[in-house]
Tab-separated table of C-alpha atoms in Angstrom:
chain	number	residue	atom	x	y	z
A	211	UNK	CA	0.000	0.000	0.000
A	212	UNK	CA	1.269	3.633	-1.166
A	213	UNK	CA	2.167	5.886	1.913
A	214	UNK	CA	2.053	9.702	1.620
A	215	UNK	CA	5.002	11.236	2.059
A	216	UNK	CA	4.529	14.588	1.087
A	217	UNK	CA	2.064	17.489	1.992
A	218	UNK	CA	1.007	20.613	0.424
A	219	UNK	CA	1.523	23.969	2.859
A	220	UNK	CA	-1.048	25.870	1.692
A	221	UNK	CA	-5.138	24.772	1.384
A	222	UNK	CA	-6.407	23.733	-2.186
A	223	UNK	CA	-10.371	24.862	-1.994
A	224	UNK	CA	-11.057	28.076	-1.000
A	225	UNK	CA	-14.071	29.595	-0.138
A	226	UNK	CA	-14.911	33.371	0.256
A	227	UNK	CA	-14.747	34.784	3.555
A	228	UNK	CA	-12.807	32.000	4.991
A	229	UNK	CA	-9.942	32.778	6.839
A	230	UNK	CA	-6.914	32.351	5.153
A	231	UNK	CA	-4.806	30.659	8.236
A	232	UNK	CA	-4.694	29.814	11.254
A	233	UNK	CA	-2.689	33.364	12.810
A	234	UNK	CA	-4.502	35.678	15.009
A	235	UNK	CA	-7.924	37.660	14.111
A	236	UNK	CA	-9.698	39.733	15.677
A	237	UNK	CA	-13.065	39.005	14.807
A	238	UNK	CA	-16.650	40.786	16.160
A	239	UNK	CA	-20.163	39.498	16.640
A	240	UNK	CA	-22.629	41.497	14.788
A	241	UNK	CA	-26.303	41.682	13.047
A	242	UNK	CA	-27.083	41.998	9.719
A	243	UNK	CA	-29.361	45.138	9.923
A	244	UNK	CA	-30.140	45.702	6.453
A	245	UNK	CA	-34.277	45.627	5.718
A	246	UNK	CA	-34.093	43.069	2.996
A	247	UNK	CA	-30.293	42.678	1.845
A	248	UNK	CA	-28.237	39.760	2.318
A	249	UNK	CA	-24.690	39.631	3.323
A	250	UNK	CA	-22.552	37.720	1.077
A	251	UNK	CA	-18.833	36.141	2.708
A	252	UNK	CA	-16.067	37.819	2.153
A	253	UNK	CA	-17.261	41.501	1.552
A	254	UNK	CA	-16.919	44.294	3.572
A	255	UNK	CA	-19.667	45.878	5.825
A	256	UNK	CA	-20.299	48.985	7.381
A	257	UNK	CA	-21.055	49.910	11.212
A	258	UNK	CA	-24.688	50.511	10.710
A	259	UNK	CA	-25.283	52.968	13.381
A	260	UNK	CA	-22.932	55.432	15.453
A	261	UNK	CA	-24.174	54.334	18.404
A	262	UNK	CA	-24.379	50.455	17.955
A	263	UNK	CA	-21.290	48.616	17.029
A	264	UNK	CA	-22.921	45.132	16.667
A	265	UNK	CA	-25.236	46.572	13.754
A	266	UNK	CA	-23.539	45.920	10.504
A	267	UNK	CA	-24.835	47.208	6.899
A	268	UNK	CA	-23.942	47.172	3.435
A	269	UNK	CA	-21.570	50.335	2.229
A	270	UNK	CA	-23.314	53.270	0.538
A	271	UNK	CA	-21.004	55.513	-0.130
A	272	UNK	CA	-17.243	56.648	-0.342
A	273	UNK	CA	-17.464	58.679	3.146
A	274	UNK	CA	-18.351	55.050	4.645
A	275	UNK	CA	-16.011	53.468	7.603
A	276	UNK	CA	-15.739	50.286	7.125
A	277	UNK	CA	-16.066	48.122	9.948
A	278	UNK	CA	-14.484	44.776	8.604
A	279	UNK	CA	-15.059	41.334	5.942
A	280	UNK	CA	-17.819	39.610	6.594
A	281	UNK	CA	-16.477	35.521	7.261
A	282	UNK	CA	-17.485	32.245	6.443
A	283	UNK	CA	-18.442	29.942	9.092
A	284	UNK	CA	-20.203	26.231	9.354
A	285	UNK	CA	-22.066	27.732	12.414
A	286	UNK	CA	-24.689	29.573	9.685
A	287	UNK	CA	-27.661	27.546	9.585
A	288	UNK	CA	-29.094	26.993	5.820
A	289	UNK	CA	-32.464	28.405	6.011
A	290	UNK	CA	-32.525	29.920	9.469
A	291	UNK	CA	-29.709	32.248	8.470
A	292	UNK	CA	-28.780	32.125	4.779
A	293	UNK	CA	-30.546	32.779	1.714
A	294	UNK	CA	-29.381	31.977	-1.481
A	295	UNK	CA	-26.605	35.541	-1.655
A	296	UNK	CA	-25.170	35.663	1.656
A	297	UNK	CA	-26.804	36.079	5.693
A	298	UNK	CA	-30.204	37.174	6.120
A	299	UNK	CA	-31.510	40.172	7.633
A	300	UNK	CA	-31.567	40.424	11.504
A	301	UNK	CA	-29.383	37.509	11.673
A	302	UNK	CA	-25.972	37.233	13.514
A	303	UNK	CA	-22.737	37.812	11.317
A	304	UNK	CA	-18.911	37.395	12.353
A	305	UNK	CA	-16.729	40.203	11.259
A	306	UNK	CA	-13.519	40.000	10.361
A	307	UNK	CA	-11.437	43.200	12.040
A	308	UNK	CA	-7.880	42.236	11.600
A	309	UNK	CA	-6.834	39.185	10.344
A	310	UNK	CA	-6.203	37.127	6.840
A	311	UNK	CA	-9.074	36.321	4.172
A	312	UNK	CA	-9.996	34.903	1.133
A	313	UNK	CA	-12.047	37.492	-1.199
A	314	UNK	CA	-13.501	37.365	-4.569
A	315	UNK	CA	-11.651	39.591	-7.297
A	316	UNK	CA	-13.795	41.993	-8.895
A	317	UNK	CA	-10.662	43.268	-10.560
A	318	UNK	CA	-6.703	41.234	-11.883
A	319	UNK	CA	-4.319	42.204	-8.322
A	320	UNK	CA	-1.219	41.840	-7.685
A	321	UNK	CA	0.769	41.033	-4.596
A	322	UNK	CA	1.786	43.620	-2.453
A	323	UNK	CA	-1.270	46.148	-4.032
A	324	UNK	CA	-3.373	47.804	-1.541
A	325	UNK	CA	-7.096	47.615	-1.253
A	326	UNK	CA	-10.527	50.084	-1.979
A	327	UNK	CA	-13.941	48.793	-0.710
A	328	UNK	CA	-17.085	48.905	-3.448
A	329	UNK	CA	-19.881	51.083	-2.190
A	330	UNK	CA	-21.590	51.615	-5.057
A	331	UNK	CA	-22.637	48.638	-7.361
A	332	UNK	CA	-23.769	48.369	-10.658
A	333	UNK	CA	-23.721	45.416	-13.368
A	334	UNK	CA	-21.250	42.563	-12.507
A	335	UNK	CA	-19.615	44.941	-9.773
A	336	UNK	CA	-19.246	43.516	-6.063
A	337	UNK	CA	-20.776	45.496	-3.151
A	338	UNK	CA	-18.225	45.571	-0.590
A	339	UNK	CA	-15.955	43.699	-2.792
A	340	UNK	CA	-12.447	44.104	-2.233
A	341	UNK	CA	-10.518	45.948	-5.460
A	342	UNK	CA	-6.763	46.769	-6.205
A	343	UNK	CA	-7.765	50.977	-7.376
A	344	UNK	CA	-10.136	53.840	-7.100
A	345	UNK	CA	-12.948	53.500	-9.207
A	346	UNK	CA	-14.143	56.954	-8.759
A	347	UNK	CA	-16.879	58.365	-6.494
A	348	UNK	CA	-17.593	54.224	-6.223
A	349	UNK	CA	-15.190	53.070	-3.898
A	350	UNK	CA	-13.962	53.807	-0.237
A	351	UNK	CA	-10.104	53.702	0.454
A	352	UNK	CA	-9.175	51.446	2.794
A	353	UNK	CA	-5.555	51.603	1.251
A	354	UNK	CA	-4.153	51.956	4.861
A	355	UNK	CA	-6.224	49.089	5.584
A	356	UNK	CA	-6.114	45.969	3.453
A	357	UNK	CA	-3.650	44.508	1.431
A	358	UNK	CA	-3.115	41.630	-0.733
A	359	UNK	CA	-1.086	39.197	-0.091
A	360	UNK	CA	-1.515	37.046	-3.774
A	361	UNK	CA	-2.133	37.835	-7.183
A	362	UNK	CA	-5.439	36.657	-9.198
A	363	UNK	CA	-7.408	37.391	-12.216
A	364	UNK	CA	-11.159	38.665	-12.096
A	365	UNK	CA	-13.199	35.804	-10.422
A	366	UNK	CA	-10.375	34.396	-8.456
A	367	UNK	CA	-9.855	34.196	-4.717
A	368	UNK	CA	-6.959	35.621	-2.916
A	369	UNK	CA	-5.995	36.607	0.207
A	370	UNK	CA	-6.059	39.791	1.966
A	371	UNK	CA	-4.553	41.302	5.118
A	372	UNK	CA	-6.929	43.565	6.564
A	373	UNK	CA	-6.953	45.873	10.105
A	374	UNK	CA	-10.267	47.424	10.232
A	375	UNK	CA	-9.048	48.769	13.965
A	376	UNK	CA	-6.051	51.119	11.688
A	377	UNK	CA	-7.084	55.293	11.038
A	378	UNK	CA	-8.294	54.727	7.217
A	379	UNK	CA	-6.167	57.420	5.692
């Protein structure tokens, strides 16, 4: 019988929003407080009040602060709390503050680029996707704030360093 020898050091299926190893993260319990929108894994979120800072909700605008990645996590029941694009309304969500991720690419990266958040979506665009430059009035910059740490085409998953808990610019 064959015995294997050899092992890979890095994980073969990804997933978006999962974390991309096992280092430290600083991650938040919080409610999706949007009226009808779902929160997909592995986009960013918004505080979604000044006063409450377990109320998360999709970005909006360019002024937005952006309060961290929304993660993947096997404790989401189907049904209960996910629909068919993400977490429901009024359910919980984990937030990633600081920490390693896998994101979707809206746009080609490459290492070492730093990151803008999508608040504005239109077409194929990702809200609260993750992208490598400005796009305009579209975008928030969280250049101070995320960076990746592979390169990828449009469609792939890479990971990002991100630290929410850093001044934005």
């Amino acid at each position: 019988m064959a015995v294997q020898t050899t092992y890979g050091g890095t994980m073969t299926a990804r997933i978006a929003g999962q974390l991309a190893d096992s280092g430290f993260h600083d991650i938040v319990a919080m409610f999706n407080r949007e009226d009808s929108a779902q929160m997909s894994f592995g986009r960013a979120v918004k505080f979604g009040s000044t006063t409450d800072t377990t109320s998360a909700v999709l970005p909006t605008a360019e002024t937005d602060i952006v309060a961290g990645i929304v993660i993947f996590s096997y404790e989401y029941a189907p049904g209960l709390d996910l629909g068919d694009d993400g977490i429901l309304p009024d359910r919980p969500i984990q937030v990633l503050r600081k920490g390693r991720v896998i994101v979707e690419l809206e746009d080609a990266v490459t290492i070492g680029q730093r990151g803008w958040v999508r608040a504005v979506a239109t077409g194929d665009e990702l809200l609260g996707g993750v992208l490598p430059a400005d796009d305009g009035t579209d975008t928030i910059d969280c250049t101070n704030q995320i960076v990746f740490l592979e390169s990828g085409a449009t469609g792939d998953l890479v990971m990002v360093e991100v630290d929410f808990t850093n001044r934005p610019t």
